[in-house]
Coordinates of C-alpha atoms and ligand atoms in Angstrom, one line a residue:
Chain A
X8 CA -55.7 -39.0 -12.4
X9 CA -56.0 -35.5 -13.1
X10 CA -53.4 -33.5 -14.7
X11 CA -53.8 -29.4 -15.2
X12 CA -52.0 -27.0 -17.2
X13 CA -52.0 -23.6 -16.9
X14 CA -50.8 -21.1 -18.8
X15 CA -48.0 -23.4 -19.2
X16 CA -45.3 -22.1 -22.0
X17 CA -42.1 -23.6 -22.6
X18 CA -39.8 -21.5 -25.6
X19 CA -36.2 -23.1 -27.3
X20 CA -34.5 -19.8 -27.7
X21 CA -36.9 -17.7 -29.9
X22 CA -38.9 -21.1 -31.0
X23 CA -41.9 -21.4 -28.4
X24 CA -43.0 -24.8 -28.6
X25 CA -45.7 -24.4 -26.1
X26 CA -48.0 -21.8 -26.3
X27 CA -49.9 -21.0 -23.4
X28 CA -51.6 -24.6 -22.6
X29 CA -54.4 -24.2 -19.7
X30 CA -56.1 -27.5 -19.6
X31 CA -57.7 -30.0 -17.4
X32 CA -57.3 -33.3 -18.2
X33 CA -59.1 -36.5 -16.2
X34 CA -58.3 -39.8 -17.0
X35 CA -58.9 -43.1 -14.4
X36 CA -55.8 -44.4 -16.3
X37 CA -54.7 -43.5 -19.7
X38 CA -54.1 -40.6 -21.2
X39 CA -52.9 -40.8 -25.1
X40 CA -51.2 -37.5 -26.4
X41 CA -51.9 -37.7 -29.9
X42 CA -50.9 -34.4 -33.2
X43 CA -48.6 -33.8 -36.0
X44 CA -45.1 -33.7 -35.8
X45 CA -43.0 -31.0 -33.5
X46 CA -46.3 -30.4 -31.9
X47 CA -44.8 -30.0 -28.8
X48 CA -46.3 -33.6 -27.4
X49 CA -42.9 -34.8 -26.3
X50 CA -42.0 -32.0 -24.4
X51 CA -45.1 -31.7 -22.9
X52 CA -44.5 -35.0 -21.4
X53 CA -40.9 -34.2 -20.4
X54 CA -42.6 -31.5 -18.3
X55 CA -45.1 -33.5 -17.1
X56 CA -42.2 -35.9 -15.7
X57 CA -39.9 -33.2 -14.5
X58 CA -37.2 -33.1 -17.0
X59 CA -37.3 -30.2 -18.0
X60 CA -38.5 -26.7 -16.4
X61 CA -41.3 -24.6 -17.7
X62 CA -40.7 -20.7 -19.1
X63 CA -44.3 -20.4 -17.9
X64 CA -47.1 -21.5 -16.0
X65 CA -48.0 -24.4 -14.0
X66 CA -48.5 -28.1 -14.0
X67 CA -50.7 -29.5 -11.5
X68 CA -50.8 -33.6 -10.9
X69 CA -53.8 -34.6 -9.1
X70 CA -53.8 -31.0 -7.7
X71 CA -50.5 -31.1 -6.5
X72 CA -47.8 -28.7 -8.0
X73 CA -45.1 -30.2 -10.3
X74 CA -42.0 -28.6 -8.4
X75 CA -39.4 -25.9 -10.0
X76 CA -36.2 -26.5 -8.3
X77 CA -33.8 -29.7 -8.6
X78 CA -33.8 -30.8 -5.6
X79 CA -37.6 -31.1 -5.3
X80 CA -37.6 -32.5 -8.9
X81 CA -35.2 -35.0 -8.1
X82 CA -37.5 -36.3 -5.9
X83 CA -40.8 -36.0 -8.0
X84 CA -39.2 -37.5 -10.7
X85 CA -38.0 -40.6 -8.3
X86 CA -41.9 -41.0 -8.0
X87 CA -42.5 -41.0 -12.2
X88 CA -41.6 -43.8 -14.6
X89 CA -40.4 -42.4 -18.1
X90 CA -39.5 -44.4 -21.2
X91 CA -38.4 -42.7 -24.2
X92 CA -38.1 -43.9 -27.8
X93 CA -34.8 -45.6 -27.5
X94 CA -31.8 -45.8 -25.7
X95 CA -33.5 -46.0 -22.0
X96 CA -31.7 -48.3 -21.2
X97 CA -27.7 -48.3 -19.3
X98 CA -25.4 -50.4 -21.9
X99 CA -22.9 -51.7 -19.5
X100 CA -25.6 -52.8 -17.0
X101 CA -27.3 -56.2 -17.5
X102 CA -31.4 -56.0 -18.1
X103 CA -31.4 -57.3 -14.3
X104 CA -29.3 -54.7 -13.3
X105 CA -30.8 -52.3 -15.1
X106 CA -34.2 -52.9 -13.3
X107 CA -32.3 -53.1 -9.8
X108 CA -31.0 -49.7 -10.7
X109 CA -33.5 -47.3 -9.4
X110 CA -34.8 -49.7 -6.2
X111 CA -31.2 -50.3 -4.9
X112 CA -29.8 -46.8 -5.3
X113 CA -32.8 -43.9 -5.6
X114 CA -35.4 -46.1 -3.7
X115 CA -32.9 -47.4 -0.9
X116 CA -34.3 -51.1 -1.5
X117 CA -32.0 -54.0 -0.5
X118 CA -30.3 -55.7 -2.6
X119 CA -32.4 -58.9 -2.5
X120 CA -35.8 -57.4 -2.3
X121 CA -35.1 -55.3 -5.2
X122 CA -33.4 -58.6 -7.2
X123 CA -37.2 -60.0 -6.4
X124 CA -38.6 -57.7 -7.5
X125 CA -37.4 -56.9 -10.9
X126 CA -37.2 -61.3 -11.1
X127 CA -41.0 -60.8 -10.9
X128 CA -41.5 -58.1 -13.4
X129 CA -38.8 -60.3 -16.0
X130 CA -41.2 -63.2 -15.3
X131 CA -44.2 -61.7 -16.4
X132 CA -43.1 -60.0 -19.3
X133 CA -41.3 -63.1 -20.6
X134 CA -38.3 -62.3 -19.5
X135 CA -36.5 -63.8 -17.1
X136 CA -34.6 -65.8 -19.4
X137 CA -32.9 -62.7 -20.6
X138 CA -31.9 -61.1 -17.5
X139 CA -28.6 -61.5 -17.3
X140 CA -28.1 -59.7 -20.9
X141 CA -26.7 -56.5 -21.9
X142 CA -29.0 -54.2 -23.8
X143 CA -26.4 -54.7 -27.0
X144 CA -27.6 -58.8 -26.6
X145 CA -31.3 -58.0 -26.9
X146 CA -33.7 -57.4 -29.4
X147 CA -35.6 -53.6 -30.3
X148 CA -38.7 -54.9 -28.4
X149 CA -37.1 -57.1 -25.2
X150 CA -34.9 -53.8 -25.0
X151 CA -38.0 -51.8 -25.1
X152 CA -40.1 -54.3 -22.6
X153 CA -36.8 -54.1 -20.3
X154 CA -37.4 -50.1 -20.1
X155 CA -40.7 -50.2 -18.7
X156 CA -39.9 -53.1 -16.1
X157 CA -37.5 -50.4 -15.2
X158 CA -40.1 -47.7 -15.2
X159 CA -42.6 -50.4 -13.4
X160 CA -40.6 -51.7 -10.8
X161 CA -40.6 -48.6 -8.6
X162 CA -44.3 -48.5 -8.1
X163 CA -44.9 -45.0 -9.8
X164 CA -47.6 -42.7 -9.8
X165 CA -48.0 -41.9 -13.3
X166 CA -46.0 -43.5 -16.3
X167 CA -45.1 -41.7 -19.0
X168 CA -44.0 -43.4 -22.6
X169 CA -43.0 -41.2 -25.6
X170 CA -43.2 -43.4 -28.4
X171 CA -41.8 -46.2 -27.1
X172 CA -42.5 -48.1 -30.2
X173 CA -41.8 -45.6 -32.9
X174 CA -38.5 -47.2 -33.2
X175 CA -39.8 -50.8 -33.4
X176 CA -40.7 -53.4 -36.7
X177 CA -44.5 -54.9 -36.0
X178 CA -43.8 -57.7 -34.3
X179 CA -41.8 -56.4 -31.9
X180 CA -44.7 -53.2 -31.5
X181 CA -47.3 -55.4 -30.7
X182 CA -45.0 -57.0 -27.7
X183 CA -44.7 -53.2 -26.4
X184 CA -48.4 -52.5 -27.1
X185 CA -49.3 -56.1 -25.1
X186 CA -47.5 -54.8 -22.1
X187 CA -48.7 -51.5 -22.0
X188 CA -52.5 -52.8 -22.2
X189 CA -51.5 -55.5 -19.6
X190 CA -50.3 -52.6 -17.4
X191 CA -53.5 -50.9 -18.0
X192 CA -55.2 -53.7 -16.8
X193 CA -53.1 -53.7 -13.7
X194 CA -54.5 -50.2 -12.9
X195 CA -51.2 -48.1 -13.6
X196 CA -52.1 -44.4 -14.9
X197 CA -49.9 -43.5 -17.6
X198 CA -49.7 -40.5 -20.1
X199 CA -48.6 -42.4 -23.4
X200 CA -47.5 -40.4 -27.2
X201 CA -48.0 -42.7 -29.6
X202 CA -48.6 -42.7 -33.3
X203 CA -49.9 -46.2 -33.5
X204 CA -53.4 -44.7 -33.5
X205 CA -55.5 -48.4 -33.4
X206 CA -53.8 -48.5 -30.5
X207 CA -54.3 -45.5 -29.0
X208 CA -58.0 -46.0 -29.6
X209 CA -58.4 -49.2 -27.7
X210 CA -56.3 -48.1 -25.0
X211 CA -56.8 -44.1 -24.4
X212 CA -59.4 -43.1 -21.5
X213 CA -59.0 -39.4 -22.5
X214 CA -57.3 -38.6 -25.6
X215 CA -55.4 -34.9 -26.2
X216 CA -54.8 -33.3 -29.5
X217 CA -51.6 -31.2 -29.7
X218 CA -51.2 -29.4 -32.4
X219 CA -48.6 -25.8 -32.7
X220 CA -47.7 -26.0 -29.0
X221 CA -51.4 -25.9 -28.1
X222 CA -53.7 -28.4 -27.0
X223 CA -57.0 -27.9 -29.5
X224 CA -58.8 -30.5 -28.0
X225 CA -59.3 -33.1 -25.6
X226 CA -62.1 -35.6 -25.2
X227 CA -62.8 -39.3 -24.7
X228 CA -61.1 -41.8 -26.9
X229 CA -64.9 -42.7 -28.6
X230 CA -65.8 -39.3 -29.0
X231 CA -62.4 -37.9 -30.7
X232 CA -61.6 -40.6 -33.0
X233 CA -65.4 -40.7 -34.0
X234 CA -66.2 -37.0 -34.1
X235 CA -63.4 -34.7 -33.8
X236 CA -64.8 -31.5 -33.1
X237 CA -61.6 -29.1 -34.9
X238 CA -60.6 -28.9 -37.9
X239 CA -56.8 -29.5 -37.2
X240 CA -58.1 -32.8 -34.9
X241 CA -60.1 -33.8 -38.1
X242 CA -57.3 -33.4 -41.2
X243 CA -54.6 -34.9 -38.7
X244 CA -57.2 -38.1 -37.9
X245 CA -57.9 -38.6 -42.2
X246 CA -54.1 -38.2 -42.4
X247 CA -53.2 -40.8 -40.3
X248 CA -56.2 -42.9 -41.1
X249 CA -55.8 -42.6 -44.3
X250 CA -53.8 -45.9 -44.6
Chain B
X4 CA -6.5 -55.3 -43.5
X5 CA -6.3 -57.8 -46.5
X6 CA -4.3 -61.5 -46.8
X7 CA -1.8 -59.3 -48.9
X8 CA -1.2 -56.8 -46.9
X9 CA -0.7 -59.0 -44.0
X10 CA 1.7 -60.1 -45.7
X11 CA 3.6 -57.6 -46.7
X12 CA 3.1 -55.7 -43.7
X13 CA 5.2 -59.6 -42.0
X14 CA 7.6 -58.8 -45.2
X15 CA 8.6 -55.3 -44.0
X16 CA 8.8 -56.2 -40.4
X17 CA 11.2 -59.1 -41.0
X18 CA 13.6 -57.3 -43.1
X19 CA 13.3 -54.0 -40.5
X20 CA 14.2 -56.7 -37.8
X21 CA 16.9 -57.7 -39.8
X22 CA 18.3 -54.3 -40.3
X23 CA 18.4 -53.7 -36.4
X24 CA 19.5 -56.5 -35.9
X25 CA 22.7 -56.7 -37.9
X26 CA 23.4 -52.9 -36.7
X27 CA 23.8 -54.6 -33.1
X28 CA 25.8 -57.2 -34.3
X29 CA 28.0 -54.6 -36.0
X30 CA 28.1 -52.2 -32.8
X31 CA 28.6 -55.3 -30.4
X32 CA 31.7 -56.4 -32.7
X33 CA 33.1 -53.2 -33.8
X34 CA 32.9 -51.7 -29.9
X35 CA 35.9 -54.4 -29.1
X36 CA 37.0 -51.7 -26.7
X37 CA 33.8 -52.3 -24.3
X38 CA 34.8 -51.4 -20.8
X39 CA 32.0 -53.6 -18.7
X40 CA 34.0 -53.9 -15.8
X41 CA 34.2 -50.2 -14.4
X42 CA 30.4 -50.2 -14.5
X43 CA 29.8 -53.2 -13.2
X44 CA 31.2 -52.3 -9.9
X45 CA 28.7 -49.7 -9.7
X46 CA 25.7 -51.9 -10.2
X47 CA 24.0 -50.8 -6.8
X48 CA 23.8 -47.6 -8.0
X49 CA 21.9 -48.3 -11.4
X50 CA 19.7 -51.1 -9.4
X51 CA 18.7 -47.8 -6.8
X52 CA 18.1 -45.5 -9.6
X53 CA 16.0 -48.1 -11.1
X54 CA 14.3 -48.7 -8.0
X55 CA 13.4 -45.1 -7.2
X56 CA 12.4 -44.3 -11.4
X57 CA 9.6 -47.4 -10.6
X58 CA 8.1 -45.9 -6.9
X59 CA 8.2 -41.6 -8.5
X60 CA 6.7 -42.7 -11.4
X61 CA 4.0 -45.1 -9.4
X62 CA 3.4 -41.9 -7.0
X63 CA 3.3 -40.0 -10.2
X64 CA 0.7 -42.0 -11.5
X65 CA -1.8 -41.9 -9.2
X66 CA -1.1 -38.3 -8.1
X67 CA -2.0 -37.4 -11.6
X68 CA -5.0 -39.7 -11.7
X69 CA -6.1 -37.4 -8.8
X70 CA -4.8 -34.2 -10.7
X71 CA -6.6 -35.5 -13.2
X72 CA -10.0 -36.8 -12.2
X73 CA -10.6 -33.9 -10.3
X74 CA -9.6 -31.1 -13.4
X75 CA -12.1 -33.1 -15.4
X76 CA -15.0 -32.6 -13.1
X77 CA -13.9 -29.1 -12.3
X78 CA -14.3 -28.9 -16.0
X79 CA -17.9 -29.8 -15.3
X80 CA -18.6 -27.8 -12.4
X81 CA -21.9 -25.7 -12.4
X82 CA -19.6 -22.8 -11.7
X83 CA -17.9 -20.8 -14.5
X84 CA -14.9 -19.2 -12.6
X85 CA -14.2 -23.3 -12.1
X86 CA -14.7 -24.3 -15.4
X87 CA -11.8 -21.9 -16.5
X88 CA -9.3 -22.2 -13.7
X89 CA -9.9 -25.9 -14.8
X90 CA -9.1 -25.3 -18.3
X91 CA -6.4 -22.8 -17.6
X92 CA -4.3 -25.2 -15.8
X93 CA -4.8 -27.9 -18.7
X94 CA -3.8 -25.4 -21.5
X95 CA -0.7 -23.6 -19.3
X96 CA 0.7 -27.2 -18.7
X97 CA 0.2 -28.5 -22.2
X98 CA 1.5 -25.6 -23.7
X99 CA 4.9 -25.5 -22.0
X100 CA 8.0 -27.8 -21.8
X101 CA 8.5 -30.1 -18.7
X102 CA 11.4 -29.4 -18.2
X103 CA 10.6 -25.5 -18.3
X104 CA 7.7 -26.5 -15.4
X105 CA 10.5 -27.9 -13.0
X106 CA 12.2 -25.2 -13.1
X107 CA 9.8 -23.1 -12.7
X108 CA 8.0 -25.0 -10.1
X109 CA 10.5 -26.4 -8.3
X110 CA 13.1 -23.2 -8.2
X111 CA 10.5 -20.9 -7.6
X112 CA 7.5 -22.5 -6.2
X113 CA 8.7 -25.3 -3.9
X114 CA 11.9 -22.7 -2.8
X115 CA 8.9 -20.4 -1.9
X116 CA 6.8 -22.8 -0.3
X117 CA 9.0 -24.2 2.3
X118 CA 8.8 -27.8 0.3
X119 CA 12.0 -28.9 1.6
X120 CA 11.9 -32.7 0.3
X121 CA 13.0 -32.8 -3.4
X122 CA 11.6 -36.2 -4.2
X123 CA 8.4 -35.0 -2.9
X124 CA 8.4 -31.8 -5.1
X125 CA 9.2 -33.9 -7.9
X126 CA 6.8 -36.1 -7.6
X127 CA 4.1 -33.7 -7.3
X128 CA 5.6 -31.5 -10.4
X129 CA 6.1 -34.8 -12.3
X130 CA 1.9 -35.5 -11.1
X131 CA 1.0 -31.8 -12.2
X132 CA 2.8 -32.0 -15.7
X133 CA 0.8 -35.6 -16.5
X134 CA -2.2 -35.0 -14.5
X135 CA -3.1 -32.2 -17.7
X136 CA -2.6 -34.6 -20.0
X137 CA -5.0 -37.1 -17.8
X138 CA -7.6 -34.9 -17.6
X139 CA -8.2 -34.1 -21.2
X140 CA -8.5 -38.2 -21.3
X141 CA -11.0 -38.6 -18.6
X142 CA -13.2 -35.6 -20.0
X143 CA -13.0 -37.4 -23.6
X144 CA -14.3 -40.6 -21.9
X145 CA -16.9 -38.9 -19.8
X146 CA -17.9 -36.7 -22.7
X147 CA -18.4 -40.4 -24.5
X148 CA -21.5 -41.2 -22.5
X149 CA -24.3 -40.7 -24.2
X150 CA -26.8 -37.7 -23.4
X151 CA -29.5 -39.9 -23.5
X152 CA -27.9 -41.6 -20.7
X153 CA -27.7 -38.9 -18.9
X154 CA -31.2 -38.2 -19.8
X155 CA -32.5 -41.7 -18.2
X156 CA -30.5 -41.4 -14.9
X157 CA -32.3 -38.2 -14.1
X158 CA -35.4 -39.8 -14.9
X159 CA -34.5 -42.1 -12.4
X160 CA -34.1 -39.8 -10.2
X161 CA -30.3 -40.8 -9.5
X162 CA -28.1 -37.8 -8.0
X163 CA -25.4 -36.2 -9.7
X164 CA -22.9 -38.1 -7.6
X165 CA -24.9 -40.8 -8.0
X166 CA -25.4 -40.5 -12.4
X167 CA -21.7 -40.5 -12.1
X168 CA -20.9 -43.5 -10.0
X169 CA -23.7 -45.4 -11.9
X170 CA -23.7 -44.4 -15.2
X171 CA -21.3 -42.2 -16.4
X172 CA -17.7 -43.9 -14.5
X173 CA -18.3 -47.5 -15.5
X174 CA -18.9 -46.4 -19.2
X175 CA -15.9 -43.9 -19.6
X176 CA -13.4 -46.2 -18.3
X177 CA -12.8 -48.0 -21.5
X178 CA -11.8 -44.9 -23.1
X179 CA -9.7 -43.8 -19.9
X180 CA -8.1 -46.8 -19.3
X181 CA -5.9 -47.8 -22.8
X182 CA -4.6 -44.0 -23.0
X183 CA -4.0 -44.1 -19.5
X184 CA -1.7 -47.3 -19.8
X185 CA -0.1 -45.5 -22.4
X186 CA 0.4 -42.2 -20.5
X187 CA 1.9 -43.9 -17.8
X188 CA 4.8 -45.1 -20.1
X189 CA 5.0 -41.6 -20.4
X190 CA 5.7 -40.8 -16.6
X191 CA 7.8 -43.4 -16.4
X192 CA 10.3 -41.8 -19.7
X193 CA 9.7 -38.2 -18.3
X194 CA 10.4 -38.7 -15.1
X195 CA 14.3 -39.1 -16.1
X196 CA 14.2 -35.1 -16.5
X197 CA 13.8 -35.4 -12.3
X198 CA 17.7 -36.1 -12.6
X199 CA 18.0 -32.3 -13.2
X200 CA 16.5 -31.6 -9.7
X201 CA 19.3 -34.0 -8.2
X202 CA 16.8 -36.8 -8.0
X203 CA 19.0 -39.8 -7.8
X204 CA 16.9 -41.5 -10.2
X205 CA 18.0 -44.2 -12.6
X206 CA 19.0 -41.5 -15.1
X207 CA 21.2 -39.6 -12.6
X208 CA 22.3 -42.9 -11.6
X209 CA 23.4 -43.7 -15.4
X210 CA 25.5 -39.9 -15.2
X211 CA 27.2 -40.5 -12.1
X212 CA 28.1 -43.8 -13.2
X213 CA 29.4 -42.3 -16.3
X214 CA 31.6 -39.7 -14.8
X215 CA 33.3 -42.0 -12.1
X216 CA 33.9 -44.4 -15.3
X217 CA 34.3 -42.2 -18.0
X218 CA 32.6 -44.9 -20.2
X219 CA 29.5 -43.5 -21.7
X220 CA 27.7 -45.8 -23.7
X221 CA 28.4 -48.7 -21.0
X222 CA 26.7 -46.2 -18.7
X223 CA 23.7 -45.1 -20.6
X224 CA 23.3 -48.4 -22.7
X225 CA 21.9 -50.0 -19.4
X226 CA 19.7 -46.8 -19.1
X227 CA 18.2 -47.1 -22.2
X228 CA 17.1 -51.2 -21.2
X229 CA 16.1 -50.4 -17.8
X230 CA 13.8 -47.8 -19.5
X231 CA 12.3 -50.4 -21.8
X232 CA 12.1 -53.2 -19.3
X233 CA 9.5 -50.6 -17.8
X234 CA 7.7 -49.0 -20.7
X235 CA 7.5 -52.2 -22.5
X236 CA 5.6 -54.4 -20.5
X237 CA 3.0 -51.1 -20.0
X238 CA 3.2 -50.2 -23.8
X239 CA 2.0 -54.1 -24.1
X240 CA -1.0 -53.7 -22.1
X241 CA -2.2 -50.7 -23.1
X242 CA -2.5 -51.7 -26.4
X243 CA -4.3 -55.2 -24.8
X244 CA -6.7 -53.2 -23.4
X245 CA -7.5 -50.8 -26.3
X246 CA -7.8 -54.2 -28.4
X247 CA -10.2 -55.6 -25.8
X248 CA -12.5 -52.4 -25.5
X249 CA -13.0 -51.8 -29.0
X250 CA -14.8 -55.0 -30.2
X251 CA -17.0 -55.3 -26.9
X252 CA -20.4 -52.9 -26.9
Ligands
ATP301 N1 -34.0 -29.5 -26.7 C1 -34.5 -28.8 -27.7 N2 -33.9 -27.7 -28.2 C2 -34.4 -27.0 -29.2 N3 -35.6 -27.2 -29.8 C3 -36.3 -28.3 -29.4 C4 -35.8 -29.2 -28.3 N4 -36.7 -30.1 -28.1 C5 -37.7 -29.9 -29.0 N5 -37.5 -28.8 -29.7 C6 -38.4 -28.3 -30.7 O1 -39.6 -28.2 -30.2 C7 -40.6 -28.5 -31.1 C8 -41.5 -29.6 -30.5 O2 -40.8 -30.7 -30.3 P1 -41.4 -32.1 -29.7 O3 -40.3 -33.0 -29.7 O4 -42.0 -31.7 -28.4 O5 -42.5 -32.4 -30.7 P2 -43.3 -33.8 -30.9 O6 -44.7 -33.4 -30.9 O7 -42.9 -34.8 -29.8 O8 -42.9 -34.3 -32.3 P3 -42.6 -35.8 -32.8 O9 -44.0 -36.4 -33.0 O10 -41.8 -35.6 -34.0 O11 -41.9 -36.5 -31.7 C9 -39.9 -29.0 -32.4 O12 -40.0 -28.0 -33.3 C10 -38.5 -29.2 -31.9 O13 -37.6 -28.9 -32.9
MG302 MG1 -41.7 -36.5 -29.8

C-alpha cells in the first residue's frame, strides 16, 4: 500500500491539529501510527478513512485521490473497514446481525451469502457461539473481535483501527492483538494507532511518528524503535518504554 | 424503594381507596332522586358518540404520528429555513390553547380553504395540535442515539435513509413508544373539545342527552366512564411498556 499526504491540514476552530503533513508512506501491510497524546494520530486516520474532510491538502491511497464530496465518500468509505476504541458496535443488533449489516444493506449481498459469510468470520475468531448476542451480552474483547469481523467481512482495501484495545484489561488485549496479527497474516493492509508498543513492534511494516499535528518521522518498525532519528521520536519511545 | 416504604406507600393507597370509595357510596345513596330512565332511552346516542370519539381519535393518532415523524426530521434537515419552519410550528402549537387552535383553524382556515367536512377538519386540527407534542418525542428519542453510532454507520458507508432505517429508528423507538401510549390518552381526552365544532362526538352526545333530559350528572356521569374505559386500558400500557424498556439495554 502506499498512502501520501500532502500538505494535508485539518484545524478545530482556531486549534489546527494537523499541520501541513506531506508524506509518503509504503507499507506491504501494516502501517502503526504511533506519538503522544492529541497528536493528531486519530484524526489522521479519520481522514484517511473518509470521515471527516480535510481544511487542506490531499490524501492519496495507492495513488488514487481520497474524494471531497459525500456522495463519492460514501462510497470510498463502503470500500474501508474502521474500528474505533469502543462503541463500534449497533446495540440493538445481534453480533450476527451486526456483521450482516454492511453486506446486506451497503454491499447489496443476499441475505444468505452474507449470513455465510459473517458465520465464517464468527468461526474463526471463536465466535460463533456468540452470535446471536447483543453487544450489552458480550465481553470488552468479543465486543471488540465482533467489530473487526464487521470491518473484515466486506473485503476492504485498507483497515483502519484506532486503538481498538485502549479500552481493554490484558487478557482481553492480547485476544484483539491475536486477531489483528492473524489478519496480517491473511495479507489485509491496515493502518493501526496503538499504544501497546511491543505490539506495534512485532506487527508494524512501516512505523509513523506523529507528534504536534506533524508527522516527524517515519521509517521501518526495526529502524525506529532501535534508532529513532528525532529527538521528539526518542523522548516519546524512553517514555513509553520506560516501564 | 425500601420494604418500608412499600409498605406504607400499600398503607396510603388502601385508606385513599377507601376514602373514594365511601364518597361513592355516599353520592350513590344520597342521589335517591337518580333519574336513569330518561337517559337510558337515549343510549344509541351515547353508544355513536362513543363510537365516533374511538375512530377521530385513532385518525388523530396516526395523523399526528405523520405530523410528527415528519417535524422531527424536518428538524434535522440540512436546510436552515426547514429547521425553523419545523420548530416554529412546534413552539406556535405548544404555546397556545387547543381550543384557541380550533377556532382559529377551523373558523378561519378550513372556512377559507373550502374544507367542507367537519369531522375531517377536526381530525386534522385535532392531528396538528398532538402531532407538536409528538414531534418533540420522536426528536428526544432520535437525539438518544448515540453519536458514535452515527459515527459507525457512516463508516459503513450506510445512507442517510439508510443510518436511519438501520440504526437510528430501531433504537429511538423505546423512548417514542411509552410517551406515545401516553399521548394518545391524550387525543383520546382532547378530542371531546371537537364537540365545540358540532362534532357529534361522545361529549356532544353526553350534552344533547343532557338537554333533552335535563338530568345532568346521569348524562355526563356515563361520559366521564366512557372516557376511562378508553384512556385506561392505554394509560395501562404505556406504563407496560415504559417498565419493559427501561431494564432492557
Ligand atoms: N471533533 C473535534 N473537535 C474539536 N477538537 C478535536 C476534535 N477531534 C480532535 N480534536 C482535537 O484535536 C487534537 C488531536 O486529537 P486526536 O484525537 O487526533 O489525537 P490523538 O493523537 O488521537 O490522541 P490520543 O492518543 O489521545 O487518542 C486534540 O487536541 C483534540 O482535542
Ligand atoms: Mg486518538
Amino acid at each position: 500500500m502506499k498512502l501520501e499526504f500532502h500538505s494535508l491540514t485539518k484545524c478545530y476552530g482556531s486549534h489546527t491539529v494537523l499541520d501541513g503533513i506531506t508524506a509518503q508512506l509504503n507499507f506491504p501491510r501494516a502501517l502503526v501510527l504511533v506519538g503522544p497524546s492529541g497528536g493528531g494520530k486519530s484524526t489522521l486516520l479519520r481522514l484517511v478513512g473518509g470521515l471527516e474532510l480535510t481544511d487542506e491538502g490531499t490524501i492519496r491511497l495507492d495513488g488514487e485521490l481520497v474524494p471531497t464530496h459525500e456522495k463519492s465518500l460514501r462510497l470510498y468509505r463502503s470500500g474501508i473497514g474502521t474500528v474505533f476504541q469502543s462503541w463500534n458496535l449497533f446495540p440493538h443488533l445481534s453480533a450476527m446481525a451486526n456483521i450482516m449489516l454492511p453486506l446486506t444493506a451497503v454491499h447489496r449481498v443476499p441475505e444468505n451469502e452474507a449470513r455465510k459469510r459473517a458465520l465464517e468470520l464468527l468461526e474463526r475468531f471463536h465466535l460463533a457461539d456468540h452470535a446471536h448476542k447483543r453487544p450489552a451480552e458480550l465481553s470488552g474483547g468479543q465486543r471488540q473481535r465482533i467489530a473487526i469481523a464487521r470491518a473484515v467481512v466486506i473485503r476492504p482495501r485498507l483497515l483502519l483501527f484506532d486503538e481498538p484495545t485502549s479500552a481493554l484489561d490484558p487478557e482481553m488485549t492480547a485476544e484483539v492483538l491475536e486477531v489483528i496479527a492473524d489478519l496480517k497474516a491473511e495479507g489485509r493492509a491496515f493502518i493501526l494507532v496503538t499504544h501497546a508498543m511491543n505490539f506495534a513492534r512485532v506487527v508494524a511494516d512501516e512505523v509513523a511518528f506523529l507528534a504536534q499535528g506533524r508527522i516527524a518521522e517515519h521509517g521501518s518498525a526495526k529502524d525506529f524503535f532501535s534508532t529513532p532519528r528525532t529527538p521528539e521520536a526518542t523522548r516519546f519511545l524512553e517514555r513509553v518504554l520506560k516501564y | 424503594m425500601t420494604a418500608r416504604h412499600r409498605t406504607l406507600n400499600s398503607v396510603i393507597s388502601f385508606i385513599l381507596g377507601g376514602v373514594l370509595f365511601a364518597g361513592i357510596c355516599y353520592a350513590v345513596l344520597r342521589l335517591a332522586t337518580w333519574q336513569w330512565d330518561g337517559v337510558w332511552e337515549y343510549r344509541t346516542v351515547f353508544w355513536k358518540g362513543w363510537i365516533t370519539t374511538i375512530w377521530i381519535s385513532a385518525a388523530a393518532l396516526l395523523l399526528s404520528v405523520i405530523f410528527g415523524l415528519t417535524c422531527a426530521l424536518a428538524r434535522r434537515a440540512p436546510y436552515p429555513a426547514v429547521r425553523w419552519l419545523a420548530a416554529g410550528y412546534v413552539e406556535l402549537i405548544r404555546g397556545t390553547p387547543l381550543l384557541v387552535q380550533l377556532l382559529i383553524l377551523f373558523y378561519v382556515v378550513a372556512d377559507a380553504t373550502g374544507l367542507q367536512n367537519r369531522y375531517a377538519a377536526g381530525v386534522i386540527i385535532l392531528s396538528i395540535f398532538s402531532g407538536a407534542y409528538i414531534a418533540e418525542m420522536m426528536r428526544g428519542g432520535i437525539e438518544s442515539v448515540g453519536k458514535s453510532h452515527l459515527d459507525s454507520a457512516r463508516a459503513i458507508g450506510l445512507t442517510r435513509g439508510q443510518t436511519y432505517r438501520y440504526v437510528i429508528f430501531p433504537q429511538a423507538i423505546r423512548h417514542i413508544l411509552p410517551p406515545l401510549a401516553g399521548q394518545a390518552a391524550s387525543i383520546i381526552k382532547d378530542s371531546s373539545l371537537l364537540s365545540i365544532l358540532g362534532i357529534a362526538e361522545f361529549t356532544l352526545a353526553a350534552q344533547q342527552v343532557n338537554s333533552a333530559t335535563y338530568s345532568t350528572l346521569e348524562s355526563y356521569l356515563p361520559l366521564a366512564v366512557g372516557y376511562l374505559a378508553l384512556t385506561l386500558p392505554v394509560s395501562l400500557l404505556a406504563r407496560k411498556l415504559e417498565g419493559r424498556f427501561r431494564y432492557e439495554t
